[in-house]
């Protein structure tokens, strides 16, 4: 079955370019809650018109509500989805767990798609969100051909994959670089794209772009994607011009219709529309490396704002059936491919004075549908002999029938609504003062000085637990941190490591991805949520509580006041010390820039002189840390927010520094050296 082609519509003009260029569906933003808040987007009136206009033309419309939402924003976001549903939107893309849960409960017939911001890259993660009621899963851009095929095979939900457009260096939904450096959150639709700026690695010249990837182009792989069962091919670009949307959509529509690869001329069209030093298909091929890097000069010409050419094959095929009988009003029925049929009547035919109307004449007149979204696929005409009907009457009949058919095609479906909002549970897990937890990166950091803090929990990477002979005795609960990024093929190894962790005395697991749930569930572990789950509101806590978590770490993009006002339906944790993670990347930034030297300190250097530590992550990936650690020991307000746990996150600190910092938090000592207060007070856009 041919996959659906999904094109971006950042404006009404881009929407028209996408639809007339051959897209089977478009995705667009309306309101304040979408991941491209810098695009022109749509007003409510424009959105209503867009849905009707697209549905007449057989184009589906998906609304993007794919950002993290605060408690105060959830009701408005839900009302946006409710209005969109009433207008007939075909699906809503969601990132936030709380909104997802609310939509499933209040608008059960509205199809939901898991945004790529949910960071789904395993079969387990895809099946988990499908079991919760998601119709389609948008996979991480980093998934290879083999990984995508496995998810298509294993997941009952539809699978959507990006085929063209910009690549972020960080996994979508896991990037905090824009937020922590400039206060503009990618998780809130305000990414400032710091990855496109110049940097150096390990003191090298700071005019390189080690975080800027070429745009993806999978035009050569559409056939294999269709064969493996990818349901939808997505073009990125809601910030792009209508000219870009027109050019790219036209090429991909032709390739899908004709079942072939692009010609040299079509490749040139794609590259002229927009590229960063060319294109890459490395992730799809299961490779990575510095050849994926690319950037676009500031003086590069933008794609011309051209009018999308009208594509005859993109018009809706209609079957006409017309009867012209003596003494009866003429009747015309128009039927679309989905079986919708409308019938309209016209004037009584007159007796022919000269040439009588023939069925062939009538069929020829009906087939003239130029200037409409329709084309005549078949015209069955019946005319009694000796009758006459003017061309104007036939034209009016055809026009009235197509208008009635358009009204039928744009009629919103009837969907159930369960309002008012379901109440949150009454339970309150808040505490007067939080207990400390500690996460370490190395065994050497776990000193007596750290354990003297009497932490409630000690978090250690699962990879570390797999390679240490024993752990110090402590009253703290040992918990394994599951890798933030992995693949289906890694899960047997991870299960063996979990068995080893249990023998060392670990009893808890820290989950940072939806795919961790099926990996960890039913193993007798106590399950806790990590920051990678992006918990931003009370409803998200409720959703994760129902999935079996016993506590959850809140997003460090929240303000203190938002944490304070959040209903603690689970014991809540916040990071109060440490270098906060800015990115996790499929590419090893160290390998790309300096060769394999992951066994020693490595840094990303920006133009201001800031040095961001680069830490190796599971699977030869890289986690970029903030240049300055978060320090709040002398700002005790975090103790008064109802948190159950306050985490000290040790990464690059020496064992002596870890012990010193634990004492500092016990004593409320003032900060020394360079540090940051994070986003807890200033918040993010």
XYZ file of C-alpha atoms in Angstrom:
685
model
C 0.000 0.000 0.000
C 1.335 3.429 -0.917
C 2.303 5.471 2.180
C 0.576 8.762 2.890
C 2.678 11.813 2.030
C 2.537 14.356 4.865
C 3.681 17.909 4.132
C 4.245 20.925 6.377
C 1.867 23.891 6.367
C 3.309 26.760 8.359
C 0.915 29.216 6.724
C -2.268 29.182 4.589
C -0.103 29.736 1.502
C 2.100 26.776 2.357
C -0.980 24.645 2.960
C -2.251 25.360 -0.534
C 1.187 24.581 -1.968
C 1.285 21.266 -0.103
C -2.218 20.175 -1.091
C -1.877 21.133 -4.736
C 1.614 19.671 -4.811
C 0.325 16.183 -4.066
C 0.324 15.814 -0.274
C -2.145 13.324 1.133
C -2.109 15.151 4.463
C -0.769 18.347 5.999
C 0.253 19.215 9.538
C -0.175 22.700 10.902
C -0.229 24.780 14.059
C -3.150 26.714 15.441
C -3.014 28.501 18.758
C -0.087 28.867 21.119
C 0.667 25.226 21.765
C 2.759 23.812 18.928
C 6.433 23.090 18.362
C 6.860 25.749 15.658
C 5.501 28.784 17.437
C 7.725 30.956 15.256
C 5.867 29.967 12.091
C 3.010 32.108 10.786
C 0.534 29.363 11.729
C -3.266 29.825 11.534
C -6.004 31.827 13.176
C -9.143 29.937 14.228
C -11.022 31.172 11.178
C -8.135 30.222 8.882
C -7.903 26.837 10.555
C -11.610 26.112 10.048
C -11.349 27.158 6.403
C -8.203 25.068 5.951
C -9.832 21.894 7.292
C -12.858 22.272 5.022
C -10.761 23.238 1.993
C -8.445 20.262 2.470
C -11.209 17.746 3.067
C -12.937 18.736 -0.152
C -9.687 17.892 -1.928
C -9.140 14.605 -0.118
C -6.291 15.947 1.996
C -6.203 15.118 5.699
C -5.321 17.712 8.331
C -3.284 17.072 11.484
C -3.084 19.627 14.288
C 0.186 19.977 16.177
C -0.249 20.351 19.952
C 3.198 18.902 20.492
C 4.811 20.892 23.305
C 5.064 20.519 27.068
C 2.227 22.247 28.892
C 1.867 23.686 32.366
C -1.129 23.008 34.596
C -2.548 26.413 33.722
C -2.206 25.786 29.983
C -3.784 22.336 29.848
C -7.437 23.489 29.858
C -6.824 25.888 26.956
C -4.910 23.252 24.996
C -7.719 20.785 25.590
C -10.277 23.334 24.403
C -8.166 23.901 21.273
C -8.275 20.169 20.565
C -12.017 20.067 21.276
C -12.703 22.866 18.791
C -10.425 21.254 16.208
C -12.240 17.954 16.647
C -15.606 19.630 16.100
C -14.228 21.223 12.932
C -13.213 17.785 11.674
C -9.439 17.693 12.163
C -8.166 14.218 11.320
C -5.666 13.814 14.155
C -3.722 15.697 16.831
C 0.026 15.322 17.419
C 0.932 15.302 21.104
C 4.102 15.314 23.196
C 2.824 16.011 26.709
C 1.722 12.944 28.708
C -0.886 14.920 30.614
C -2.541 16.280 27.485
C -2.380 12.854 25.863
C -4.183 11.284 28.818
C -6.794 14.050 28.920
C -7.518 13.773 25.203
C -7.968 10.024 25.392
C -10.449 10.425 28.224
C -12.414 13.467 27.027
C -12.319 13.056 23.223
C -12.092 9.275 22.785
C -12.849 9.317 19.043
C -10.210 11.914 18.144
C -7.173 10.135 16.628
C -3.900 10.916 18.421
C -0.389 10.726 17.000
C 2.702 10.423 19.176
C 4.964 13.310 18.182
C 8.633 12.646 17.526
C 9.086 14.794 20.663
C 8.027 11.697 22.641
C 11.426 10.172 21.718
C 10.163 6.806 20.449
C 12.863 4.649 18.850
C 12.113 1.076 19.996
C 9.355 -1.438 19.427
C 8.628 -1.428 23.139
C 8.104 2.321 23.225
C 5.902 2.270 20.138
C 3.783 -0.591 21.493
C 3.487 1.113 24.872
C 1.963 4.309 23.487
C -0.166 2.305 21.041
C -1.621 0.313 23.952
C -2.563 3.593 25.596
C -4.670 4.587 22.594
C -2.304 6.214 20.108
C -3.181 5.598 16.456
C 0.177 6.584 14.952
C 3.761 6.875 16.194
C 6.238 9.343 14.675
C 9.648 7.722 15.059
C 12.871 9.449 16.024
C 14.781 10.628 12.962
C 17.785 8.588 14.081
C 16.099 5.225 13.402
C 17.708 3.094 10.702
C 16.028 1.016 8.015
C 16.324 -2.171 10.076
C 15.080 -0.482 13.258
C 12.110 1.058 11.469
C 11.210 -2.264 9.860
C 11.262 -3.976 13.267
C 8.939 -1.362 14.768
C 6.577 -1.623 11.781
C 6.468 -5.380 12.290
C 5.989 -5.323 16.047
C 3.761 -2.300 16.649
C -0.011 -2.355 16.001
C -0.094 1.425 15.512
C 0.731 3.129 12.239
C 4.357 4.198 11.857
C 5.327 7.612 10.495
C 8.891 8.437 9.475
C 10.603 11.638 8.359
C 11.837 11.483 4.776
C 13.041 15.011 4.109
C 14.167 18.111 5.956
C 16.208 19.382 8.860
C 17.933 17.061 11.311
C 18.527 18.071 14.926
C 21.780 16.828 16.418
C 19.933 15.966 19.636
C 17.130 13.445 19.914
C 13.859 15.358 19.627
C 12.262 15.944 23.000
C 15.575 15.556 24.824
C 17.242 18.870 23.963
C 17.581 21.560 26.644
C 20.389 23.523 25.016
C 18.272 26.394 23.712
C 16.379 26.579 26.997
C 19.361 26.594 29.338
C 21.576 28.848 27.246
C 19.021 31.346 25.996
C 15.765 30.703 27.831
C 13.948 29.558 24.672
C 12.775 25.990 25.028
C 12.602 23.547 22.142
C 10.150 21.544 24.231
C 7.940 24.633 24.281
C 8.173 25.416 20.566
C 10.743 28.226 20.870
C 14.044 26.613 19.847
C 16.676 29.206 18.907
C 18.765 26.564 17.068
C 22.051 26.954 18.957
C 23.193 23.758 17.227
C 23.681 25.736 14.009
C 26.292 28.027 15.612
C 30.091 27.587 15.390
C 31.881 25.578 18.100
C 35.179 23.870 18.675
C 35.979 20.546 20.353
C 38.775 20.245 22.913
C 40.152 23.703 22.260
C 40.135 23.436 18.475
C 39.248 26.477 16.388
C 35.765 27.670 17.332
C 34.625 28.163 13.744
C 33.512 24.591 13.116
C 29.923 23.380 13.256
C 30.083 19.997 15.021
C 26.387 20.163 16.009
C 24.957 21.112 12.595
C 23.749 18.214 10.476
C 22.877 18.223 6.812
C 19.215 17.935 5.934
C 17.874 14.434 5.505
C 16.801 13.186 2.082
C 15.404 9.667 1.767
C 14.030 10.054 -1.746
C 15.988 6.979 -2.838
C 14.363 4.782 -0.199
C 10.616 5.320 -0.595
C 10.052 1.885 -2.104
C 11.660 0.002 0.750
C 9.807 2.159 3.279
C 6.523 1.225 1.619
C 7.463 -2.467 1.567
C 8.225 -2.568 5.303
C 4.890 -0.968 6.117
C 5.703 2.663 6.935
C 2.249 4.264 6.821
C 3.261 7.886 6.407
C 6.249 9.759 4.992
C 6.781 13.140 6.600
C 8.424 16.215 5.118
C 9.852 18.601 7.726
C 9.539 22.357 7.254
C 6.766 24.364 8.904
C 9.195 27.296 9.073
C 9.891 27.037 5.340
C 8.369 29.092 2.507
C 5.457 28.011 0.290
C 7.992 27.721 -2.543
C 9.980 25.144 -0.583
C 6.839 23.199 0.329
C 5.659 23.225 -3.270
C 8.969 22.051 -4.732
C 9.658 19.269 -2.241
C 6.094 17.963 -2.048
C 5.814 17.802 -5.842
C 8.976 15.726 -6.161
C 8.019 13.235 -3.457
C 4.446 12.926 -4.738
C 5.741 12.050 -8.211
C 8.157 9.482 -6.831
C 5.415 7.763 -4.835
C 2.915 7.820 -7.709
C 5.399 6.423 -10.208
C 7.228 4.052 -7.851
C 10.724 5.208 -8.730
C 13.805 7.059 -7.526
C 14.469 10.724 -8.291
C 16.061 11.853 -11.514
C 19.105 14.115 -11.557
C 16.806 17.036 -12.311
C 14.570 16.225 -9.339
C 17.593 15.960 -7.051
C 18.611 19.407 -8.184
C 15.116 20.735 -7.447
C 15.343 19.392 -3.893
C 18.793 20.826 -3.322
C 17.893 24.237 -4.727
C 14.789 24.365 -2.530
C 16.964 24.068 0.594
C 19.976 22.120 1.771
C 22.879 22.359 4.165
C 25.988 21.380 2.202
C 23.901 18.762 0.451
C 21.850 15.957 1.982
C 22.393 12.833 4.064
C 20.693 9.453 4.442
C 23.245 8.122 6.919
C 20.881 7.399 9.809
C 18.596 5.399 7.523
C 21.595 3.392 6.376
C 22.649 2.723 9.965
C 25.777 4.869 9.844
C 26.921 8.141 11.347
C 30.002 10.301 11.276
C 31.438 13.700 10.341
C 30.281 13.370 6.721
C 26.772 14.076 8.054
C 27.760 17.581 9.140
C 26.725 20.550 7.042
C 25.567 24.129 7.288
C 23.911 26.764 5.169
C 25.720 30.063 4.535
C 23.892 33.124 5.813
C 23.801 34.624 2.302
C 22.318 31.518 0.672
C 19.305 32.207 -1.509
C 15.940 31.068 -0.193
C 13.607 28.961 -2.300
C 11.529 31.144 -4.635
C 7.898 31.671 -3.627
C 6.410 29.915 -6.646
C 2.804 28.939 -7.236
C 2.294 25.191 -6.992
C 1.415 23.726 -10.400
C -2.001 22.135 -10.619
C -1.695 18.367 -10.746
C -4.517 16.640 -12.615
C -3.853 13.353 -10.795
C -4.304 15.155 -7.484
C -7.901 16.151 -8.204
C -10.706 14.062 -6.709
C -12.197 11.571 -9.213
C -15.980 11.814 -9.413
C -18.550 9.574 -11.074
C -21.543 11.352 -12.563
C -24.887 9.698 -13.262
C -27.424 11.884 -15.079
C -30.974 11.141 -16.220
C -32.891 13.389 -18.626
C -36.419 12.063 -19.106
C -39.485 13.566 -20.680
C -41.834 15.270 -18.240
C -39.445 14.929 -15.281
C -36.859 17.271 -13.748
C -33.390 16.201 -14.830
C -31.382 14.464 -12.072
C -27.627 14.384 -11.524
C -25.832 12.238 -8.964
C -22.171 12.847 -8.108
C -20.269 10.161 -6.207
C -16.744 10.349 -4.764
C -14.260 7.459 -4.257
C -15.321 7.027 -0.607
C -18.918 6.343 -1.630
C -20.453 9.696 -0.720
C -23.201 10.480 -3.194
C -25.352 13.571 -3.668
C -28.252 14.070 -6.068
C -29.534 17.386 -7.370
C -32.403 18.169 -9.735
C -32.687 20.658 -12.553
C -35.297 21.954 -14.976
C -37.708 19.951 -17.091
C -36.187 19.157 -20.483
C -37.892 20.650 -23.516
C -38.736 19.073 -26.823
C -35.856 19.477 -29.247
C -36.450 21.990 -32.041
C -33.317 21.151 -33.977
C -30.707 18.697 -32.731
C -31.747 16.489 -29.821
C -29.560 15.934 -26.765
C -27.694 12.623 -26.912
C -26.232 10.715 -23.964
C -22.776 11.318 -25.469
C -23.338 15.088 -25.547
C -24.566 15.075 -21.979
C -21.572 13.051 -20.747
C -19.166 15.385 -22.538
C -20.706 18.440 -20.909
C -20.612 16.866 -17.438
C -16.919 16.010 -17.760
C -15.890 19.679 -17.984
C -14.827 20.133 -14.334
C -11.955 22.555 -14.905
C -11.460 25.114 -12.162
C -12.800 22.739 -9.485
C -11.065 20.281 -7.131
C -12.660 17.436 -9.095
C -12.096 15.517 -12.279
C -14.643 13.395 -14.063
C -13.619 9.749 -13.754
C -16.798 8.464 -15.394
C -20.047 9.958 -16.683
C -23.076 7.722 -17.193
C -25.741 9.689 -19.050
C -29.292 8.676 -19.984
C -31.416 10.897 -22.222
C -34.783 10.135 -23.750
C -34.785 10.791 -27.494
C -36.050 14.088 -28.842
C -35.265 16.228 -25.804
C -33.252 19.384 -25.356
C -31.384 20.770 -22.333
C -29.250 23.882 -22.628
C -25.518 23.860 -21.939
C -26.114 26.477 -19.242
C -28.606 24.163 -17.508
C -26.155 21.242 -17.591
C -23.357 23.471 -16.276
C -25.575 24.720 -13.433
C -26.570 21.152 -12.607
C -22.940 20.038 -12.493
C -21.931 23.053 -10.403
C -24.737 22.466 -7.900
C -23.864 18.770 -7.616
C -20.190 19.465 -6.971
C -21.031 22.111 -4.394
C -23.276 19.622 -2.610
C -20.535 16.996 -2.802
C -18.029 19.476 -1.356
C -20.393 20.171 1.523
C -20.681 16.441 2.179
C -16.928 15.883 1.991
C -16.211 18.720 4.416
C -18.855 17.669 6.931
C -17.117 16.999 10.289
C -17.553 13.499 11.714
C -19.641 12.992 14.827
C -17.380 12.344 17.797
C -18.081 11.681 21.442
C -17.153 14.261 24.064
C -16.808 13.442 27.746
C -16.810 16.710 29.649
C -16.337 18.332 32.156
C -12.711 17.468 32.820
C -12.230 14.313 34.844
C -11.072 15.270 38.345
C -7.610 14.436 39.566
C -7.291 11.929 42.413
C -7.396 13.325 45.920
C -4.072 11.861 47.036
C -1.230 14.185 47.990
C 2.335 12.880 48.029
C 3.985 16.194 48.907
C 6.458 16.426 51.796
C 7.401 19.291 54.074
C 11.060 18.870 53.139
C 12.667 16.625 50.525
C 15.180 13.876 51.185
C 18.383 13.890 49.169
C 19.113 11.503 46.342
C 22.469 11.219 44.593
C 23.427 10.162 41.075
C 27.023 9.329 40.197
C 28.766 8.565 36.944
C 31.735 6.598 38.296
C 32.285 4.174 41.183
C 35.018 6.455 42.583
C 32.457 9.210 43.173
C 30.536 7.010 45.589
C 32.642 7.839 48.650
C 31.910 7.738 52.336
C 31.527 11.490 52.223
C 28.656 11.103 49.779
C 26.996 8.339 51.751
C 27.335 10.470 54.908
C 24.622 12.632 53.360
C 22.319 9.676 54.127
C 20.631 9.840 50.703
C 17.321 8.067 50.208
C 18.553 6.681 46.910
C 21.786 6.346 44.983
C 21.445 6.262 41.196
C 24.157 4.583 39.130
C 24.322 3.954 35.363
C 23.347 0.394 34.488
C 26.574 0.106 32.487
C 28.537 0.902 35.645
C 26.661 -1.693 37.707
C 27.444 -4.288 35.049
C 31.169 -3.760 35.604
C 31.729 -3.348 39.353
C 32.296 -6.284 41.730
C 30.386 -4.798 44.670
C 28.807 -1.684 46.155
C 29.418 -0.027 49.538
C 26.967 -0.901 52.256
C 24.439 1.837 52.874
C 20.896 2.404 54.030
C 20.209 4.127 50.704
C 18.346 2.298 47.972
C 20.537 1.500 44.976
C 18.855 2.249 41.650
C 20.057 1.580 38.126
C 19.799 4.369 35.557
C 18.662 2.801 32.289
C 20.335 4.199 29.137
C 18.413 7.163 27.737
C 18.892 5.873 24.185
C 19.159 2.289 23.022
C 17.641 0.012 20.374
C 15.678 -3.240 20.215
C 18.892 -5.158 19.559
C 20.342 -3.969 22.891
C 17.561 -5.273 25.103
C 18.946 -8.773 25.720
C 22.186 -7.195 26.922
C 20.312 -4.721 29.112
C 18.354 -7.553 30.717
C 21.572 -9.396 31.541
C 22.936 -6.214 33.083
C 19.738 -5.839 35.100
C 20.270 -9.338 36.495
C 23.802 -8.335 37.504
C 22.530 -5.127 39.121
C 20.098 -7.128 41.217
C 22.874 -9.354 42.522
C 24.694 -6.197 43.679
C 21.670 -5.135 45.704
C 19.934 -2.704 43.349
C 16.161 -2.715 43.756
C 15.036 0.340 41.797
C 15.186 1.473 38.185
C 15.264 5.040 36.855
C 13.198 5.239 33.653
C 13.725 8.116 31.239
C 11.840 6.894 28.167
C 8.477 5.336 27.386
C 10.256 2.268 26.016
C 11.739 1.570 29.447
C 8.353 0.481 30.807
C 8.031 -2.813 28.902
C 11.728 -3.456 29.464
C 11.446 -3.033 33.249
C 7.870 -4.004 34.037
C 7.118 -7.366 35.683
C 10.690 -7.711 36.878
C 9.976 -6.993 40.515
C 11.714 -3.621 40.329
C 10.591 -0.396 41.931
C 10.139 2.053 39.071
C 11.023 5.739 39.241
C 10.779 8.378 36.517
C 13.803 10.359 35.333
C 14.048 13.830 33.769
C 13.972 12.381 30.236
C 10.211 11.821 30.628
C 9.687 15.617 30.589
C 7.124 15.780 33.397
C 5.626 19.266 33.218
C 2.224 19.116 34.929
C 0.019 17.316 37.452
C -1.793 15.326 34.762
C 1.511 13.893 33.559
C 2.219 12.720 37.100
C -1.188 11.040 37.132
C -0.563 9.344 33.781
C 2.804 8.013 34.941
C 1.342 6.964 38.291
C -1.175 4.803 36.444
C 1.700 3.278 34.461
C 3.355 2.065 37.638
C 5.894 4.722 38.646
C 6.458 5.295 42.353
C 8.041 8.728 41.892
C 9.013 11.054 39.043
C 11.711 13.640 38.461
C 10.177 16.890 37.236
C 11.399 18.826 34.210
C 14.191 21.259 35.068
C 12.551 23.737 32.679
C 9.803 24.358 35.251
C 9.796 27.397 37.522
C 9.769 26.959 41.289
C 6.252 28.403 41.406
C 5.016 25.822 38.898
C 6.559 23.014 40.932
C 5.019 24.425 44.111
C 1.529 24.571 42.602
C 1.698 21.145 40.976
C -0.509 18.555 42.599
C 1.891 15.881 43.825
C 0.035 12.766 42.713
C 3.369 10.971 42.823
C 6.329 11.646 45.078
C 8.144 14.335 43.084
C 11.874 14.807 42.628
C 13.869 17.740 41.259
C 17.528 18.145 40.373
C 19.022 20.751 42.723
C 22.704 20.343 41.906
C 24.741 19.352 38.892
C 25.585 19.959 35.284
C 22.262 19.705 33.512
C 22.189 17.639 30.295
C 21.813 19.782 27.180
C 21.759 17.118 24.478
C 22.033 13.432 23.849
C 23.271 12.708 20.341
C 23.365 9.647 18.110
C 26.622 10.926 16.666
C 29.653 10.692 18.936
C 30.801 14.312 18.901
C 34.229 13.310 20.139
C 34.762 10.701 17.436
C 33.497 13.116 14.773
C 35.904 15.874 15.766
C 38.969 14.404 17.432
C 38.973 10.658 16.916
C 38.130 8.121 19.595
C 39.305 9.509 22.942
C 36.212 8.967 25.066
C 38.322 7.695 27.985
C 39.484 11.231 28.907
C 37.854 14.616 29.430
C 36.391 16.227 26.318
C 34.712 19.581 25.835
C 32.638 21.530 23.356
C 33.805 25.164 23.280
C 31.611 28.042 22.160
C 32.570 31.523 20.973
C 32.291 32.989 24.494
C 34.882 30.597 25.886
C 32.375 28.390 27.692
C 33.353 24.720 27.861
C 30.583 22.120 27.762
C 31.730 18.665 28.932
C 31.096 15.844 26.465
C 30.327 12.592 28.252
C 30.200 9.210 26.519
C 26.757 7.595 26.571
C 25.590 4.037 25.958
C 25.936 2.933 22.334
C 28.865 5.240 21.533
C 26.646 8.299 21.805
C 27.391 11.633 23.452
C 25.686 13.582 26.215
C 26.500 17.304 26.239
C 26.514 18.847 29.732
C 26.026 22.480 30.667
C 29.207 24.514 31.048
C 28.312 25.514 34.622
C 26.726 23.371 37.325
C 23.391 24.199 38.884
C 23.941 25.305 42.499
C 21.094 25.906 44.962
C 22.517 25.004 48.381
C 22.240 28.627 49.501
C 18.783 29.098 47.955
C 16.583 27.014 50.263
C 13.297 27.751 48.496
C 13.460 24.360 46.763
C 12.983 22.784 50.194
C 9.495 24.347 50.446
C 7.884 23.122 47.207
C 6.396 19.845 48.434
C 9.129 17.752 46.841
C 9.870 14.308 48.231
C 13.363 14.112 46.770
C 16.127 16.550 45.819
C 18.840 15.148 43.568
C 22.526 15.977 43.508
C 23.702 14.992 40.037
C 27.439 14.316 39.903
C 29.074 13.962 36.485
C 32.527 15.549 36.055
C 33.153 16.171 39.778
C 36.074 14.479 41.536
C 35.339 12.189 44.504
C 36.563 14.969 46.808
C 34.265 17.511 45.136
C 31.306 15.160 45.503
C 31.895 14.848 49.242
C 32.428 18.627 49.599
C 29.243 19.417 47.744
C 27.234 17.003 49.849
C 28.444 18.856 52.958
C 27.626 22.184 51.306
C 24.020 21.114 50.735
C 23.743 19.875 54.292
C 24.994 23.214 55.592
C 23.450 25.577 53.020
C 26.898 26.900 52.103
C 27.272 29.800 49.633
C 28.373 29.027 46.092
C 31.991 29.204 44.978
C 33.300 29.387 41.415
C 31.181 29.490 38.292
C 27.641 28.198 38.614
C 24.097 28.737 37.376
C 20.731 28.960 39.093
C 19.153 27.166 36.150
C 15.635 27.905 34.956
C 13.787 27.467 38.230
C 13.434 31.202 38.797
C 13.578 32.753 35.313
C 11.631 30.054 33.466
C 11.544 29.579 29.696
C 9.609 30.884 26.713
